Tab-separated table of C-alpha atoms in Angstrom:
chain	number	residue	atom	x	y	z
Z	1	MET	CA	3.613	124.367	88.505
Z	2	LEU	CA	3.265	121.824	85.810
Z	3	GLU	CA	6.283	119.627	85.229
Z	4	ILE	CA	7.228	119.270	81.595
Z	5	LYS	CA	8.444	115.845	80.686
Z	6	PRO	CA	10.649	115.252	77.759
Z	7	ASP	CA	9.150	113.743	74.670
Z	8	ASN	CA	11.953	111.201	74.239
Z	9	PRO	CA	12.117	109.004	77.174
Z	10	LEU	CA	15.494	107.730	76.159
Z	11	GLU	CA	17.239	111.077	76.771
Z	12	GLU	CA	16.833	110.726	80.479
Z	13	ALA	CA	17.792	107.137	80.467
Z	14	PRO	CA	21.289	106.653	81.775
Z	15	GLN	CA	23.839	105.432	79.239
Z	16	ALA	CA	24.508	101.799	79.361
Z	17	GLN	CA	27.989	100.845	80.549
Z	18	THR	CA	30.251	99.243	77.890
Z	19	PRO	CA	31.361	95.837	78.988
Z	20	PRO	CA	35.164	95.158	79.226
Z	21	SER	CA	35.065	92.683	76.378
Z	22	GLY	CA	33.893	95.394	73.960
Z	23	ARG	CA	36.696	97.668	75.004
Z	24	VAL	CA	39.220	94.942	74.281
Z	25	ARG	CA	37.715	94.328	70.880
Z	26	ARG	CA	37.892	98.015	70.031
Z	27	PHE	CA	41.488	98.200	71.207
Z	28	PHE	CA	42.574	95.245	69.112
Z	29	ARG	CA	40.619	96.611	66.128
Z	30	ARG	CA	42.440	99.948	66.376
Z	31	LEU	CA	45.744	98.177	66.937
Z	32	PHE	CA	45.172	96.059	63.816
Z	33	LYS	CA	44.403	99.172	61.799
Z	34	TRP	CA	47.618	100.856	62.943
Z	35	LEU	CA	49.623	97.698	62.280
Z	36	LEU	CA	48.057	97.470	58.820
Z	37	VAL	CA	48.951	101.111	58.101
Z	38	LEU	CA	52.498	100.548	59.335
Z	39	ALA	CA	52.783	97.409	57.187
Z	40	ILE	CA	51.604	99.310	54.115
Z	41	ILE	CA	53.998	102.178	54.822
Z	42	GLY	CA	56.850	99.720	55.412
Z	43	GLY	CA	56.031	97.872	52.212
Z	44	LEU	CA	56.012	101.106	50.263
Z	45	GLY	CA	59.322	102.148	51.830
Z	46	ALA	CA	60.881	98.779	51.047
Z	47	ALA	CA	59.543	98.956	47.520
Z	48	VAL	CA	60.989	102.418	47.114
Z	49	TYR	CA	64.291	101.493	48.751
Z	50	TYR	CA	64.859	98.310	46.762
Z	51	GLY	CA	62.995	99.226	43.574
Z	52	TRP	CA	64.337	102.754	43.015
Z	53	PRO	CA	67.791	101.627	41.684
Z	54	ALA	CA	66.119	99.388	39.168
Z	55	VAL	CA	63.693	102.134	38.189
Z	56	ARG	CA	66.550	104.622	37.964
Z	57	GLU	CA	68.667	102.216	35.904
Z	58	ARG	CA	65.814	101.358	33.572
Z	59	PHE	CA	64.076	104.704	33.158
Z	60	VAL	CA	65.914	107.663	34.718
Z	61	ASP	CA	69.509	106.899	33.600
Z	62	PRO	CA	68.566	106.329	29.900
Z	63	VAL	CA	66.716	109.642	29.934
Z	64	GLU	CA	69.740	111.443	31.390
Z	65	VAL	CA	72.062	109.726	28.892
Z	66	ASN	CA	69.763	110.649	26.017
Z	67	THR	CA	69.609	114.238	27.272
Z	68	ALA	CA	73.429	114.411	27.399
Z	69	GLU	CA	73.710	112.870	23.932
Z	70	VAL	CA	71.156	115.326	22.556
Z	71	GLY	CA	73.138	118.219	24.054
Z	72	ALA	CA	76.392	116.885	22.572
Z	73	LEU	CA	74.663	116.405	19.224
Z	74	GLN	CA	73.402	119.984	19.291
Z	75	ASP	CA	76.923	121.226	20.038
Z	76	ARG	CA	78.255	119.093	17.203
Z	77	LEU	CA	75.608	120.475	14.844
Z	78	ILE	CA	76.580	124.037	15.790
Z	79	GLU	CA	80.250	123.214	15.193
Z	80	MET	CA	79.453	121.585	11.851
Z	81	ALA	CA	77.388	124.612	10.825
Z	82	ALA	CA	80.399	126.850	11.568
Z	83	GLN	CA	82.655	124.530	9.548
Z	84	VAL	CA	80.186	124.538	6.647
Z	85	ALA	CA	80.110	128.342	6.703
Z	86	ALA	CA	83.929	128.451	6.672
Z	87	LEU	CA	84.028	125.960	3.788
Z	88	GLU	CA	81.485	127.994	1.849
Z	89	SER	CA	83.641	131.114	2.242
Z	90	GLU	CA	86.729	129.148	1.126
Z	91	VAL	CA	84.816	127.788	-1.875
Z	92	ALA	CA	83.749	131.321	-2.812
Z	93	ALA	CA	87.364	132.512	-2.566
Z	94	LEU	CA	88.539	129.546	-4.656
Z	95	GLU	CA	85.894	130.268	-7.277
Z	96	GLY	CA	87.205	133.829	-7.523
Z	97	GLN	CA	90.772	132.571	-7.888
Z	98	ILE	CA	89.659	130.037	-10.502
Z	99	GLY	CA	88.019	132.849	-12.448
Z	100	VAL	CA	91.235	134.875	-12.364
Z	101	VAL	CA	93.276	131.843	-13.446
Z	102	ALA	CA	90.796	131.099	-16.241
Z	103	ASP	CA	91.074	134.664	-17.503
Z	104	GLY	CA	94.872	134.424	-17.378
Z	105	GLN	CA	94.804	131.105	-19.215
Z	106	ALA	CA	92.527	132.565	-21.882
Z	107	GLU	CA	94.865	135.519	-22.357
Z	108	LEU	CA	97.892	133.221	-22.427
Z	109	GLY	CA	96.110	130.981	-24.911
Z	110	ASP	CA	95.521	133.941	-27.186
Z	111	ARG	CA	99.162	134.964	-26.966
Z	112	ILE	CA	100.325	131.398	-27.606
Z	113	GLY	CA	97.956	131.184	-30.563
Z	114	ALA	CA	99.463	134.361	-31.998
Z	115	SER	CA	102.961	132.990	-31.403
Z	116	GLU	CA	102.040	129.721	-33.106
Z	117	ALA	CA	100.755	131.665	-36.090
Z	118	LEU	CA	104.004	133.616	-36.294
Z	119	ILE	CA	106.030	130.401	-35.987
Z	120	SER	CA	104.006	128.843	-38.796
Z	121	GLY	CA	104.696	131.905	-40.937
Z	122	HIS	CA	108.426	131.743	-40.282
Z	123	THR	CA	108.426	128.010	-41.009
Z	124	ALA	CA	106.708	128.580	-44.347
Z	125	ARG	CA	109.177	131.362	-45.152
Z	126	LEU	CA	112.096	129.063	-44.332
Z	127	GLU	CA	110.681	126.431	-46.646
Z	128	GLU	CA	110.404	129.008	-49.423
Z	129	LEU	CA	113.974	130.120	-48.874
Z	130	ALA	CA	115.176	126.522	-48.884
Z	131	GLY	CA	113.420	126.041	-52.216
Z	132	LEU	CA	115.053	129.172	-53.608
Z	133	GLN	CA	118.440	127.998	-52.455
Z	134	THR	CA	117.882	124.705	-54.233
Z	135	GLN	CA	117.049	126.554	-57.419
Z	136	LEU	CA	120.315	128.469	-57.197
Z	137	GLU	CA	122.235	125.349	-58.179
Z	138	ALA	CA	121.247	126.011	-61.793
Z	139	VAL	CA	122.458	129.645	-61.756
Z	140	ALA	CA	125.923	130.746	-62.845
Z	141	THR	CA	128.627	130.657	-60.183
Z	142	ALA	CA	129.272	134.419	-60.078
Z	143	ASP	CA	125.637	135.344	-59.607
Z	144	ARG	CA	124.948	132.377	-57.366
Z	145	GLU	CA	127.417	133.407	-54.676
Z	146	GLY	CA	125.804	136.821	-54.161
Z	147	VAL	CA	122.262	135.477	-54.141
Z	148	ALA	CA	123.255	132.537	-51.945
Z	149	ARG	CA	124.790	134.983	-49.491
Z	150	GLN	CA	121.550	136.957	-49.302
Z	151	ILE	CA	119.471	133.826	-48.907
Z	152	SER	CA	121.775	132.530	-46.158
Z	153	MET	CA	121.396	135.804	-44.297
Z	154	LEU	CA	117.612	135.654	-44.722
Z	155	ARG	CA	117.499	132.052	-43.489
Z	156	SER	CA	119.549	132.908	-40.431
Z	157	MET	CA	117.237	135.843	-39.674
Z	158	GLU	CA	114.165	133.667	-40.025
Z	159	LEU	CA	115.687	131.025	-37.758
Z	160	LEU	CA	116.503	133.648	-35.137
Z	161	SER	CA	112.960	135.062	-35.360
Z	162	ARG	CA	111.507	131.642	-34.719
Z	163	ALA	CA	114.018	131.010	-31.934
Z	164	ARG	CA	112.885	134.202	-30.203
Z	165	LEU	CA	109.289	132.955	-30.281
Z	166	PHE	CA	110.352	129.577	-28.909
Z	167	LEU	CA	112.129	131.368	-26.051
Z	168	PHE	CA	108.936	133.288	-25.352
Z	169	GLU	CA	107.104	129.951	-25.055
Z	170	ALA	CA	109.927	128.551	-22.844
Z	171	ASN	CA	110.562	125.851	-25.465
Z	172	TYR	CA	114.309	125.937	-24.954
Z	173	GLY	CA	115.050	122.761	-26.928
Z	174	LEU	CA	113.605	124.051	-30.218
Z	175	ALA	CA	115.046	127.509	-29.576
Z	176	ARG	CA	118.501	125.990	-29.162
Z	177	GLN	CA	118.129	124.065	-32.425
Z	178	ASP	CA	117.196	127.201	-34.379
Z	179	VAL	CA	119.994	129.261	-32.803
Z	180	ALA	CA	122.547	126.552	-33.607
Z	181	ALA	CA	121.318	126.326	-37.216
Z	182	ALA	CA	121.498	130.123	-37.626
Z	183	ARG	CA	124.963	130.187	-36.083
Z	184	ASP	CA	126.196	127.506	-38.488
Z	185	ILE	CA	124.732	129.381	-41.482
Z	186	LEU	CA	126.345	132.673	-40.456
Z	187	ALA	CA	129.664	130.989	-39.743
Z	188	ALA	CA	129.652	129.487	-43.253
Z	189	VAL	CA	128.885	132.812	-44.982
Z	190	PRO	CA	132.072	134.191	-46.625
Z	191	ALA	CA	132.991	137.373	-44.744
Z	192	THR	CA	133.719	140.572	-46.642
Z	193	GLU	CA	135.308	143.774	-45.425
Z	194	ALA	CA	131.888	145.375	-45.036
Z	195	ASP	CA	130.272	142.695	-42.857
Z	196	ALA	CA	133.170	140.846	-41.245
Z	197	GLU	CA	132.620	142.514	-37.871
Z	198	VAL	CA	128.852	142.022	-38.101
Z	199	LEU	CA	129.187	138.306	-38.799
Z	200	ALA	CA	131.850	137.845	-36.124
Z	201	GLU	CA	129.801	139.646	-33.440
Z	202	SER	CA	126.635	137.784	-34.423
Z	203	VAL	CA	128.346	134.393	-34.257
Z	204	PHE	CA	129.892	135.347	-30.906
Z	205	ARG	CA	126.509	136.351	-29.437
Z	206	LEU	CA	124.833	133.209	-30.762
Z	207	ASN	CA	127.550	131.067	-29.180
Z	208	ARG	CA	126.866	132.817	-25.866
Z	209	THR	CA	123.165	132.145	-26.376
Z	210	LEU	CA	123.824	128.440	-26.830
Z	211	ASP	CA	126.053	128.377	-23.750
Z	212	ASN	CA	123.327	129.953	-21.578
Z	213	LEU	CA	120.510	127.635	-22.721
Z	214	PRO	CA	118.618	126.197	-20.979
Z	215	ASP	CA	119.977	127.154	-17.551
Z	216	ARG	CA	119.973	130.959	-18.014
Z	217	PRO	CA	117.205	131.752	-20.515
Z	218	VAL	CA	117.095	135.469	-19.676
Z	219	VAL	CA	120.791	135.956	-20.427
Z	220	ALA	CA	120.429	133.810	-23.564
Z	221	ALA	CA	117.500	135.940	-24.775
Z	222	ASN	CA	119.563	139.098	-24.205
Z	223	ASP	CA	122.464	137.773	-26.323
Z	224	LEU	CA	120.024	136.646	-29.002
Z	225	ASP	CA	118.464	140.122	-29.149
Z	226	ILE	CA	121.919	141.687	-29.483
Z	227	ALA	CA	122.807	139.343	-32.358
Z	228	TRP	CA	119.473	140.147	-34.009
Z	229	ALA	CA	120.057	143.909	-33.680
Z	230	VAL	CA	123.603	143.611	-35.044
Z	231	LEU	CA	122.393	141.682	-38.086
Z	232	LEU	CA	119.671	144.263	-38.736
Z	233	GLY	CA	122.155	147.104	-38.358
Z	234	GLU	CA	120.275	148.597	-35.420
Z	235	ILE	CA	123.422	148.648	-33.295
Z	236	PRO	CA	126.965	148.632	-34.577
Z	237	PRO	CA	129.286	145.798	-33.611
Z	238	PRO	CA	131.855	146.695	-30.978
Z	239	PRO	CA	135.139	147.836	-32.471
Z	240	VAL	CA	137.967	145.373	-32.577
Z	241	GLU	CA	140.624	146.406	-30.106
Z	242	PRO	CA	144.051	146.625	-31.811
Z	243	THR	CA	146.692	144.337	-30.443
Z	244	GLU	CA	149.966	146.020	-29.642
Z	245	GLU	CA	152.994	144.224	-30.968
Z	246	THR	CA	155.732	143.876	-28.394
Z	247	PRO	CA	159.120	144.830	-29.810
Z	248	ALA	CA	161.696	142.127	-29.899
Z	249	THR	CA	164.250	142.573	-27.176
Z	250	THR	CA	167.838	141.736	-27.904
Z	251	THR	CA	169.931	140.264	-25.216
Z	252	PRO	CA	173.394	141.820	-25.249
Z	253	THR	CA	176.170	139.422	-25.476
Z	254	THR	CA	179.235	139.894	-23.400
Z	255	ALA	CA	182.641	139.017	-24.558
Z	256	PRO	CA	184.148	136.159	-22.755
């Protein structure tokens, strides 16, 4: 048989033996690599161990603080939005109340304007009556007393009308002045048999009106209305109660 020889003569050549010096070099090379890897790993660990607090203090902690502040700010914004909504509802309620008050003030202004117009009319009427009373000085005495009586009654009625309007406006000072003037006029009018009770009751009610002003305006207004009605003849004056005369008692004398 033919013997086939390999093409590569080196395949059959025995491997050369590595000398001991090469093995030592490879061992130290591998040992150096492992030491280098351990040094790198140790350096990284030391860097992480000693550098992490600084990194955390410089980068991580500010981020956490900012996150907490942002959360607190969001909560505050939500709370402020609720407060703004509550304030808006209160403002709407106040606007409604202001509208009601404005309407009431407008109505009261109209009523006060009407009262002022009536007061001006009574004032003008009083001035006319005062002028008429001045003209009476040239009239004969007999006629003057009757006309003066009528004018005095008219002046007192005008004063009481204006006093009632002043009471409506809660102007108790001017109302008291008019009531006092009317009382003085009525007290100075000579009483006759026909109107003695009317004048007496009117003066009595006006005195009560003056006593109750300004502390008890409601009671004063009631007495003023009664005096007004008595003067107009709408209600009769209360009858005068007769006073019973007590008979004189004689004390018997005994003989000594």
